Coordinates of C-alpha atoms in Angstrom, one line a residue:
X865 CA 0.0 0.0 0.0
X866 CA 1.6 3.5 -1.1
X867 CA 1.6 6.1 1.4
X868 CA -1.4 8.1 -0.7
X869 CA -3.5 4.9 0.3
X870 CA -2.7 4.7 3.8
X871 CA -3.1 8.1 4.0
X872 CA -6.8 8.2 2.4
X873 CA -7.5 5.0 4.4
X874 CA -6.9 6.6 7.2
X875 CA -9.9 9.4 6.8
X876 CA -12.3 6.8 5.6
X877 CA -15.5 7.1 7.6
X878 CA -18.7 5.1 8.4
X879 CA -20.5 3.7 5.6
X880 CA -18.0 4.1 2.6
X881 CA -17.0 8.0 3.1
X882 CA -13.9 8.6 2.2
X883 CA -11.5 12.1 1.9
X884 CA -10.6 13.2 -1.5
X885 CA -7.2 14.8 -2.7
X886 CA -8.4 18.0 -1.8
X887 CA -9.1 17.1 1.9
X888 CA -5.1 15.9 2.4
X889 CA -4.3 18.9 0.4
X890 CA -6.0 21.1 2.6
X891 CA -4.9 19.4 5.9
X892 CA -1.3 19.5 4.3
X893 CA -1.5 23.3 3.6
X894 CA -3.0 24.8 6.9
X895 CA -0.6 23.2 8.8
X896 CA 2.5 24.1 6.2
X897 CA 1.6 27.3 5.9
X898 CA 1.2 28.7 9.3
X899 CA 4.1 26.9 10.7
X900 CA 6.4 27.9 7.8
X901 CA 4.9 31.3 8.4
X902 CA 6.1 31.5 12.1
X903 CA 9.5 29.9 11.3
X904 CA 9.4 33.2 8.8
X905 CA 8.1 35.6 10.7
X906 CA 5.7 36.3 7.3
X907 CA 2.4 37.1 8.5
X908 CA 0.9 36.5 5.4
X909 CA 1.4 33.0 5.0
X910 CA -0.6 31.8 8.4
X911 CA -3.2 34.1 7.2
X912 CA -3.1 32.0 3.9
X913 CA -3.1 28.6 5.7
X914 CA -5.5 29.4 7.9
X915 CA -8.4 29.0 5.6
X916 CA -7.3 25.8 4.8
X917 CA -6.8 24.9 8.2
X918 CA -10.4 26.0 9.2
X919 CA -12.2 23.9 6.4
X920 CA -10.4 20.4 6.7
X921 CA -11.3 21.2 10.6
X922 CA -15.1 22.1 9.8
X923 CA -14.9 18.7 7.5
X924 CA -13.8 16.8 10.5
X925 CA -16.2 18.0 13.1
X926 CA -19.3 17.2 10.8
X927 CA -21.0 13.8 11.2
X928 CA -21.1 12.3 7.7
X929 CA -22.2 8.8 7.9
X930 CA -24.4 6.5 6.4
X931 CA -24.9 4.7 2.7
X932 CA -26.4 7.2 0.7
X933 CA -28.6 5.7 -1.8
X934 CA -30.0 6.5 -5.3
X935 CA -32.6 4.0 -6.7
X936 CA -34.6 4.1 -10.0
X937 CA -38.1 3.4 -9.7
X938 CA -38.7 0.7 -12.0
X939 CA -40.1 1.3 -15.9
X940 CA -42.6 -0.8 -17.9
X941 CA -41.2 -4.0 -19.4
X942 CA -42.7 -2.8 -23.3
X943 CA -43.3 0.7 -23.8
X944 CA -44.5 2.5 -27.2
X945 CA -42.2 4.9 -28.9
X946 CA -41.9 8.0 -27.7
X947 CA -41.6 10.2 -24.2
X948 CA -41.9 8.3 -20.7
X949 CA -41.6 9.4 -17.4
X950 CA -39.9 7.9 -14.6
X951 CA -38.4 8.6 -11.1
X952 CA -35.2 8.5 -9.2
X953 CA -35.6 8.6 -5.5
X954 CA -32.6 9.7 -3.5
X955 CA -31.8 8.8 0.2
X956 CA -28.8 11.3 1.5
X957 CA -27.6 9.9 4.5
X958 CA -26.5 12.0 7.4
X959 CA -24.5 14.8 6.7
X960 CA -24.2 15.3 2.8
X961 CA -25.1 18.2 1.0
X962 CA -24.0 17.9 -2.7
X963 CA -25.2 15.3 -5.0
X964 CA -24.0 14.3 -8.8
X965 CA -26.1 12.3 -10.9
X966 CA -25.8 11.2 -14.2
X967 CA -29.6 11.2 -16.0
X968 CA -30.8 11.8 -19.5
X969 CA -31.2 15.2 -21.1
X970 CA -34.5 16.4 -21.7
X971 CA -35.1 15.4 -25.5
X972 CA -32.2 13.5 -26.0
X973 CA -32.3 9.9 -26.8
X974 CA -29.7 6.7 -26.9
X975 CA -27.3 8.5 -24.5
X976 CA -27.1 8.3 -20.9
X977 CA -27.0 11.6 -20.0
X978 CA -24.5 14.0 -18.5
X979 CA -24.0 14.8 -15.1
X980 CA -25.8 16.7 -12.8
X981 CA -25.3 18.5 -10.1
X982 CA -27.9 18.5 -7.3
X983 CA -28.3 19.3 -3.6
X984 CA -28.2 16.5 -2.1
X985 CA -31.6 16.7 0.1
X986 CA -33.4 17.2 -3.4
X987 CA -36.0 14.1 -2.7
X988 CA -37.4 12.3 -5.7
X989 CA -36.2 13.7 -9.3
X990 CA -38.5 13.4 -12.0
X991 CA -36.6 12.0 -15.3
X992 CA -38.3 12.5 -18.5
X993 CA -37.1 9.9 -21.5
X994 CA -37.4 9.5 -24.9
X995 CA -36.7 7.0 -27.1
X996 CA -38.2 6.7 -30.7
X997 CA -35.8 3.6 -32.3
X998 CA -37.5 0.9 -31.9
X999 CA -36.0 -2.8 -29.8
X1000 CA -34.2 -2.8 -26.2
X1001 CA -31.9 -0.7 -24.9
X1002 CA -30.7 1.1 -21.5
X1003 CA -32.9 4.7 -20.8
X1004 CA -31.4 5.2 -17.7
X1005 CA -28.3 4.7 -15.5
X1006 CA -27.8 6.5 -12.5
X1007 CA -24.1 6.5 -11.7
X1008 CA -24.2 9.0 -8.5
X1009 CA -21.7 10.2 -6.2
X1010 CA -22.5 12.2 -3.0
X1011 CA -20.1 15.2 -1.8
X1012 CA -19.6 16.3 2.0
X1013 CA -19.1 19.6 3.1
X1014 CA -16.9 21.7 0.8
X1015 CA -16.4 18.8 -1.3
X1016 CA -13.8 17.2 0.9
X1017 CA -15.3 13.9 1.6
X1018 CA -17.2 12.0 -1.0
X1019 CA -19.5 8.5 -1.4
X1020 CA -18.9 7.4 -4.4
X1021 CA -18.3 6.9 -7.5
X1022 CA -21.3 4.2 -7.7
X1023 CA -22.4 2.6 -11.4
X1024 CA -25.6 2.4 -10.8
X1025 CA -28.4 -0.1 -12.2
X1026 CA -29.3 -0.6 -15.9
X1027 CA -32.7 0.8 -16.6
X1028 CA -33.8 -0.3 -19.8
X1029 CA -37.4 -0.9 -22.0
X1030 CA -38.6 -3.0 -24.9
X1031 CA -39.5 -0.4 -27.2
X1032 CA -42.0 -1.9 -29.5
X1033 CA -42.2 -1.0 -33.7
X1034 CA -44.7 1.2 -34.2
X1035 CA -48.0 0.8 -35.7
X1036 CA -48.7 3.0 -39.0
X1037 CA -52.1 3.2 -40.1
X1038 CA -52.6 1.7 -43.6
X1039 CA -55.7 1.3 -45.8
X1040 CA -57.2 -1.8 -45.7
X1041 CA -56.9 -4.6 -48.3
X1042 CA -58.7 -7.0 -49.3
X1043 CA -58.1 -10.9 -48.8
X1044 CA -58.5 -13.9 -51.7
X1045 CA -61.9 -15.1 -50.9
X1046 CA -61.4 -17.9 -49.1
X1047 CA -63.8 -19.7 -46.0
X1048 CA -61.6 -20.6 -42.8
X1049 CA -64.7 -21.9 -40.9
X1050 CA -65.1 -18.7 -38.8
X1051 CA -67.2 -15.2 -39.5
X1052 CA -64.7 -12.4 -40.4
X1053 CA -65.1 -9.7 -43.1
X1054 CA -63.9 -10.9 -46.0
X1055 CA -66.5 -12.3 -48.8
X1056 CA -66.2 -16.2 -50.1
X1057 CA -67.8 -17.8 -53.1
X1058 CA -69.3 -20.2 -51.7
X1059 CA -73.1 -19.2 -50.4
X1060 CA -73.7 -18.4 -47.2
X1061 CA -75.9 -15.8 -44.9
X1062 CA -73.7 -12.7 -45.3
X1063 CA -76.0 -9.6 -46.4
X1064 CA -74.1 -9.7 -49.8
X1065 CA -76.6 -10.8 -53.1
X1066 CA -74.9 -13.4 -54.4
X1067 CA -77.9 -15.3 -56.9
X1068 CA -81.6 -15.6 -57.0
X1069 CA -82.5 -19.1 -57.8
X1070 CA -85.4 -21.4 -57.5
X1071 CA -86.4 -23.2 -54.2
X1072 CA -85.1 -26.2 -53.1
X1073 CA -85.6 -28.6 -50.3
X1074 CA -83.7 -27.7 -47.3
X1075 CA -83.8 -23.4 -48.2
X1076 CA -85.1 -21.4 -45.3
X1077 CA -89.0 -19.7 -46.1
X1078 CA -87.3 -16.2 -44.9
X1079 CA -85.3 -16.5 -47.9
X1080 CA -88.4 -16.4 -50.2
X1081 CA -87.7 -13.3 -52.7
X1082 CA -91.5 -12.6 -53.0
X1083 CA -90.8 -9.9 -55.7
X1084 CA -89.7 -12.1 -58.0
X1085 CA -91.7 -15.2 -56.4
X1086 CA -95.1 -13.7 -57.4
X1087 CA -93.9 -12.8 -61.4
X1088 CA -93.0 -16.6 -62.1
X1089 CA -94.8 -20.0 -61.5
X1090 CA -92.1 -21.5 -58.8
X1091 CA -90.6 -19.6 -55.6
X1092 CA -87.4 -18.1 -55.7
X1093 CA -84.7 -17.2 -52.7
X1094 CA -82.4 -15.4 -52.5
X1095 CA -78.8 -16.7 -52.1
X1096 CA -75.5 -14.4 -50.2
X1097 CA -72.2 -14.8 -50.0
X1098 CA -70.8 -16.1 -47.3
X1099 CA -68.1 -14.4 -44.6
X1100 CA -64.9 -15.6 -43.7
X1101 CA -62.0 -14.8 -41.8
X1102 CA -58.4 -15.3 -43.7
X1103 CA -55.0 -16.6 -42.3
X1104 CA -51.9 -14.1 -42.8
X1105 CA -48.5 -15.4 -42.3
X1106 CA -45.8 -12.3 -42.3
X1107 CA -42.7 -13.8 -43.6
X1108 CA -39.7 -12.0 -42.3
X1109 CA -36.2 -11.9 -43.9
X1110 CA -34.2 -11.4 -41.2
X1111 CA -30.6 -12.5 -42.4
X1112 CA -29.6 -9.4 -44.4
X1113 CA -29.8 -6.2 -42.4
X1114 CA -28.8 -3.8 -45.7
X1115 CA -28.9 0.1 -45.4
X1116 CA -28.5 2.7 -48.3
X1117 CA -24.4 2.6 -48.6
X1118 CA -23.1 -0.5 -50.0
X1119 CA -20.2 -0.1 -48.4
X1120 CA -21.7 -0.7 -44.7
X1121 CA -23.3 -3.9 -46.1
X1122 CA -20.2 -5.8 -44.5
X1123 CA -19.6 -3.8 -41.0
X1124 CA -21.6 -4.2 -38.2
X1125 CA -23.9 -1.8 -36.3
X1126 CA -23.2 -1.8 -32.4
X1127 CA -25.9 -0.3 -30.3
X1128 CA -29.1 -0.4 -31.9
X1129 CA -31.6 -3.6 -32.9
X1130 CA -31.0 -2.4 -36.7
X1131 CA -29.9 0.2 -39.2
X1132 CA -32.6 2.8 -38.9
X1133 CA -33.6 2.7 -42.5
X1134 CA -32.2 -0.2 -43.2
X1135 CA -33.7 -3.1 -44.8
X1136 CA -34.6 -4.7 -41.7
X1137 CA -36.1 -1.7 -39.6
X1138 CA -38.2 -1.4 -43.1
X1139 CA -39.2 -5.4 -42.5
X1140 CA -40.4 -5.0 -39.0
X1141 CA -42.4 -1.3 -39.1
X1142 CA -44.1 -2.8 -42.2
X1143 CA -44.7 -6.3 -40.2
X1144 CA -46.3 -4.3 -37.3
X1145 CA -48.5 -2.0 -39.5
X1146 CA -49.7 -4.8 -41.6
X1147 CA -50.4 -7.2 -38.6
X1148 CA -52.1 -4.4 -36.8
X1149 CA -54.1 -4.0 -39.9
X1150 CA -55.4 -7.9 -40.1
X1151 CA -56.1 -7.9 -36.9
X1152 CA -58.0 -5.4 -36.8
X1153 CA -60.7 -6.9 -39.8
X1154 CA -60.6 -9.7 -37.4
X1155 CA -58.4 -12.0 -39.4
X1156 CA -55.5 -14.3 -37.9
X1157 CA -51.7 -13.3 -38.5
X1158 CA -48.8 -15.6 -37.5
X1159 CA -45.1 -14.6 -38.0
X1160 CA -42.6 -17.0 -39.7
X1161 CA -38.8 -16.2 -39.5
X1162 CA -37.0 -17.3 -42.7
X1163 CA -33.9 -17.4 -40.9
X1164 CA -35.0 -19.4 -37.5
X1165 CA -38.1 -20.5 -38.1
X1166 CA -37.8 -21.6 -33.9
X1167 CA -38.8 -17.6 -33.5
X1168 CA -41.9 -18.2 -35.5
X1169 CA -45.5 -17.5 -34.2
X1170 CA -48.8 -19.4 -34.8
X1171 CA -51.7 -17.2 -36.7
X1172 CA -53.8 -15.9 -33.7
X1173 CA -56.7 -12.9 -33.2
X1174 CA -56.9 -10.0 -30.8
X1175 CA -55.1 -7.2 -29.2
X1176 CA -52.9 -9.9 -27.5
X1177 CA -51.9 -11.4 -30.6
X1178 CA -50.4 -7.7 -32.0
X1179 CA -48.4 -7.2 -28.5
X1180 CA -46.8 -10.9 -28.6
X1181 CA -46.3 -10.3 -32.9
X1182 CA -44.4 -7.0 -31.6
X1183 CA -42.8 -8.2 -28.9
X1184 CA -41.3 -10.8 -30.9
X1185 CA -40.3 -8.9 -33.8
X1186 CA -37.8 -7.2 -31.4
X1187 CA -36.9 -11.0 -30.4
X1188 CA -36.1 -11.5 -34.1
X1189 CA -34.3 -8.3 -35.1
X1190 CA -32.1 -9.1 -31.7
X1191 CA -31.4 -12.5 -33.2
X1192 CA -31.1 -11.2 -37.0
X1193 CA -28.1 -13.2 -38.9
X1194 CA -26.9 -14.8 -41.9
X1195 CA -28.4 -18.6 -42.4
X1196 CA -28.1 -20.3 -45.9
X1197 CA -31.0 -21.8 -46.3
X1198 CA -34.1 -20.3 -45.2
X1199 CA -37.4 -21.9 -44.7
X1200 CA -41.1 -21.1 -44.0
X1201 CA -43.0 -23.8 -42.5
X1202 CA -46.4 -24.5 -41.1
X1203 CA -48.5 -22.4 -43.3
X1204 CA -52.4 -23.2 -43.2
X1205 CA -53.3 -23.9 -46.5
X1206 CA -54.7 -21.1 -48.9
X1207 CA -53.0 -18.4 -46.4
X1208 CA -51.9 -15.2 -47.6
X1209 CA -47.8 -15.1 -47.3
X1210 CA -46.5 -12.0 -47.2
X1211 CA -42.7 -12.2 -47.5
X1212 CA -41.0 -9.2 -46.5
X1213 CA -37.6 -9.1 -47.8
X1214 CA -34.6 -7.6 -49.9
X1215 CA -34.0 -10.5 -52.3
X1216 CA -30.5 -10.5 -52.5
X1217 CA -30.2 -14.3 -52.9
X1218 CA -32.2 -17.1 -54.7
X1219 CA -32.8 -19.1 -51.8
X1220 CA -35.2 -16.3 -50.5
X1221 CA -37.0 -16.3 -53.9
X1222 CA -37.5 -20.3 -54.1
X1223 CA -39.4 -20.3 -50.7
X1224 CA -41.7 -17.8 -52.1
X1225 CA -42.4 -19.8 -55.4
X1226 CA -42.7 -23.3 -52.8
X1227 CA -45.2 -21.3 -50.9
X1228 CA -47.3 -19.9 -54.1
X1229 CA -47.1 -23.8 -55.8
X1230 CA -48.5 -24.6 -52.2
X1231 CA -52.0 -23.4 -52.8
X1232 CA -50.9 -19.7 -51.0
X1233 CA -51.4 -16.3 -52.2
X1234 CA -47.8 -15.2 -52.0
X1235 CA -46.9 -10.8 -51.6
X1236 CA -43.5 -10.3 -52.2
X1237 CA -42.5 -7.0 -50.5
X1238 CA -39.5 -5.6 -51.8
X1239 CA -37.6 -3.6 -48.6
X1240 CA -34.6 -2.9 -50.1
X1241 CA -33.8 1.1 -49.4
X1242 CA -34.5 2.4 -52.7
X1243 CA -31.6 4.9 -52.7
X1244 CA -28.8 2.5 -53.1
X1245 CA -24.9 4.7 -52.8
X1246 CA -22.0 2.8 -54.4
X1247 CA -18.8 2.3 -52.3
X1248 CA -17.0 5.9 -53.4
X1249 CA -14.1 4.1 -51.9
X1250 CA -13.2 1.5 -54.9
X1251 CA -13.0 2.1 -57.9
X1252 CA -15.2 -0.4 -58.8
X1253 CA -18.4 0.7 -56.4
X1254 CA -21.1 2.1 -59.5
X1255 CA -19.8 -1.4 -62.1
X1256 CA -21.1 -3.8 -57.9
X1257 CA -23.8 -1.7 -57.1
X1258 CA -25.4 -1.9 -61.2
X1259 CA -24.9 -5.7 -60.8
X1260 CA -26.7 -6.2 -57.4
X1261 CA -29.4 -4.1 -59.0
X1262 CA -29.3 -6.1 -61.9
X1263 CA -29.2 -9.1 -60.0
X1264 CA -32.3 -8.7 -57.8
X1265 CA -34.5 -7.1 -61.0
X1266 CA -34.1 -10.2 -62.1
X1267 CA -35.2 -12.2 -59.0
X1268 CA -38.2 -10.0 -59.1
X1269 CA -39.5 -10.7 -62.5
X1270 CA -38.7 -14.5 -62.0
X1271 CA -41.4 -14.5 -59.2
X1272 CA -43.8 -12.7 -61.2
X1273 CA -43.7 -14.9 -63.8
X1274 CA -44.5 -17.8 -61.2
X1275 CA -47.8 -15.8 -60.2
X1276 CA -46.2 -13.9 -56.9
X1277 CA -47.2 -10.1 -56.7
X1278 CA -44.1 -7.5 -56.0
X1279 CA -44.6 -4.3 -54.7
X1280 CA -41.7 -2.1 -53.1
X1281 CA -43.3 -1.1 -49.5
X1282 CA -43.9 2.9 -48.8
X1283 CA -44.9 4.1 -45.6
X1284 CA -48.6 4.1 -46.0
X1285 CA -49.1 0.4 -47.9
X1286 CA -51.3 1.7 -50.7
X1287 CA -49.0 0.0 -52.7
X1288 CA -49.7 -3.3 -51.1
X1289 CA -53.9 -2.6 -50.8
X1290 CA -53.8 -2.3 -54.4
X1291 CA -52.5 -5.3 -55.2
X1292 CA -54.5 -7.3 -53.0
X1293 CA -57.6 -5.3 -54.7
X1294 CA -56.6 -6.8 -58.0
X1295 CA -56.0 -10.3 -56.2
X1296 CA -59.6 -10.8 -54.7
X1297 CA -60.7 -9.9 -58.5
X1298 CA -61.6 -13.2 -60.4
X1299 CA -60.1 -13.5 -63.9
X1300 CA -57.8 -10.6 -63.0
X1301 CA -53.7 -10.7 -63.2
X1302 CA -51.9 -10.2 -59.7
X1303 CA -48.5 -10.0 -60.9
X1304 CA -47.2 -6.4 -60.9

C-alpha cells in the first residue's frame, strides 16, 4: 500500500465515506503554511493557511455517515415509442449536501446523459425519457456520487443499475386490403364464393328442399310460376403469415453492407427496420378486420409465431419482432413452414439471394397467395471508396431485378413497400378480383 492509500485510508468514515485529494491537500497546507509562516516571521502566509486549516477542521467535526442511496423506480417491461416518465428517489444519509447524478437530457435519446449536479436533500427527481428507435436498450443509469461539506469527503463513485425498455415498432395506419376469398370456418369480413348468410346478393335461384322460407324473394316469387330465394355470400376470416427476412440487415451505402452496427436492434432505414415497421402495420391491420396473423422467421423459423386474433396477438407479434431483429443473422437456407393452407404469405424481404425467392415460389405452388414485399432502401450509394463501387452496385441491382421478374412470372405479386401500404392494398384489390392478373 503506497503512502497516498494509507493516508486516504486513514480518513475513511462510516458507511463508505472517504477524503478526497483535496481534503489531504487542505490538511497539508493549513498546517505548512502557518508553521512555515512563524519559522518566517511572514504574516501573510498563516493568514493564507488558515483558511485551509479551518475547512479540513469544519470537514472533521461534521457527522457524515451513512450509505447514501439513489434508486430508479422501475419502468414498464414494453413501452411504445416516444416520451416516458420515470423517477429516481434519493436517500442522502447524514450529513451530505451535494449530489452528482448522471440522468438523460431532456429530448435527447440513446445517451445516458451527462452529469448533474444537485443538492443532495433534493427528494425524488423526476426524469423524462425518450426513445423513438424501436427494440431494447438502456434509458437510464444513474451513476451517482454524493459530496460532504466543501467537497472534501465524498461516497462514491457508484455505477448504478441498468434501466432499460422493450420499445415496441410502431403501428402505421394503412388502408385496408382486401383478402383472396377464401372460408376458414369462422365469420370475419372478408366475402367467399361459396353461399352463405352474409348480407351480400350473391344469386336468386329457384327453391329447393332444405332453403329457409325467410329467404323467399317474394318480388320475383309472385312474377313466375315456382318460388325463388335469394342466395348471399358467405363471410370468412383469412390466415396471414408475415414472412420475415431477417438474415440481411442492408442500409443505403453498399459499403456498410459488411460492418456491423453496435448499439441499436437495426440500421434505422435499413432493410430490416423497413421489414419490422411494415410487419407491425400490416399485422395491426389484419387484426383489426378480425383475421389471424402468424409470424414466420425465414432465418429461425424456432422464433416463429402461430396465426392468432386479438389485441394480444399484435403485443406478442411486436414483442417478438424485437426478439427477431435481436437474433437477426446470416443462415443459408431459409425456410417457412407451417403455413395453413390457402394463407396469404406476405414475404418481407430484400431478395438478394435465390434461396429467398424459391421459398416464395414453394409457398405460391402450395396453394398460398404469396406478396412479395421488396424492402430494399430504394436509394442505393455505391462504395465511393473503390473504384469499382457504380460497375457492384449496377450488378446487385441487376441481379435482384431479375429475381423479381422470376417470381412474377410464377404468379407472386411485387410491390416495393412505402410508408402508407397503398402499394400493397392495391395489389390485393386486383388479387380478390376473379379472372384478373396479380403479378405487378
Amino acid at each position: 500500500m503506497s503512502r497516498a492509500d494509507r493516508i486516504r485510508a486513514a480518513f475513511t468514515r462510516e458507511g463508505g465515506w472517504r477524503a478526497t485529494d483535496a481534503y489531504g491537500r487542505a490538511v497539508l497546507l493549513g498546517v505548512a503554511l502557518p508553521v512555515l509562516g512563524g519559522l518566517l516571521h511572514k504574516v501573510e502566509l498563516v493568514l493564507l493557511g488558515a483558511p485551509f486549516l479551518v475547512s479540513a477542521l469544519f470537514a472533521l467535526a461534521v457527522r457524515v455517515r451513512g450509505v447514501p442511496t439513489v434508486t430508479v423506480r422501475p419502468l414498464p417491461r414494453t413501452a411504445e415509442p416516444g416520451s416516458a416518465t420515470t423517477g429516481v428517489d434519493v436517500d442522502p444519509a447524514e450529513g451530505a449536501e451535494f449530489l452528482a447524478v448522471r440522468l438523460p437530457a431532456p429530448g435527447t435519446a440513446g445517451d445516458l446523459g451527462p452529469v448533474h449536479l444537485l443538492p443532495a436533500t433534493s427528494g425524488p427527481i423526476v426524469v423524462k425519457l425518450r426513445r423513438e428507435a424501436w427494440g431494447e436498450g438502456v434509458d437510464l443509469r444513474a451513476d451517482h456520487l454524493f459530496a460532504g461539506p466543501d467537497g472534501l469527503l465524498v461516497h462514491g463513485p457508484v455505477v448504478g443499475v441498468e434501466r432499460g425498455r422493450v420499445v415496441l415498432p410502431p403501428v402505421d395506419a394503412l388502408p385496408a386490403g382486401l383478402l383472396p376469398a377464401r372460408a376458414a370456418g369462422l365469420v370475419g369480413v372478408h366475402r367467399t364464393r361459396r353461399p352463405g348468410d352474409s348480407t351480400e346478393l350473391r344469386d336468386i335461384r329457384a327453391f329447393q328442399a332444405g332453403d329457409r322460407l325467410r329467404r323467399i324473394d317474394w318480388r320475383v316469387s309472385l312474377r313466375s310460376p315456382v318460388l325463388h330465394v335469394r342466395e348471399h355470400h358467405a363471410e370468412a376470416d383469412a390466415d396471414v403469415v408475415l414472412a420475415l427476412d431477417t438474415r440481411l440487415d442492408l442500409g443505403s451505402r453498399v459499403a456498410d453492407w459488411s460492418t456491423g452496427h453496435a448499439g441499436r436492434t437495426s440500421r434505422p432505414g435499413g432493410s430490416l427496420d423497413t421489414a419490422v415497421r411494415a410487419a407491425a402495420s400490416l399485422a395491426a391491420g389484419y387484426l383489426r378486420q378480425g383475421d389471424r396473423v402468424g409470424l414466420a422467421d425465414l432465418g429461425r423459423p424456432q422464433l416463429g409465431v402461430r396465426p392468432g386474433i386479438g389485441r394480444r396477438q399484435l403485443l406478442r407479434l411486436r414483442n417478438q419482432l424485437v426478439v427477431c431483429a435481436r437474433a437477426a443473422g446470416w443462415a443459408p437456407r431459409p425456410s417457412l413452414h407451417r403455413v395453413p393452407h390457402g394463407a396469404l404469405v406476405v414475404v418481407l424481404s430484400p431478395f438478394l439471394d435465390d434461396h429467398v425467392v424459391e421459398v416464395a415460389v414453394q409457398a405460391a405452388r402450395r396453394g398460398s397467395l404469396v406478396l412479395a414485399v421488396d424492402v430494399l432502401p430504394p436509394d442505393l450509394r455505391p462504395d465511393e471508396e473503390t473504384p469499382w463501387g457504380e460497375g457492384a452496385l449496377r450488378v446487385i441491382t441487376l441481379e435482384q431485378r431479375t429475381r423479381l421478374e422470376a417470381m412474377k412470372q410464377h404468379g407472386i405479386a411485387v410491390v416495393p413497400w412505402d410508408e402508407r401500404g397503398h402499394s400493397v392494398a392495391a395489389t390485393l384489390r386486383r388479387a380478390n378480383r376473379p379472372g384478373r392478373p396479380v403479378v405487378r
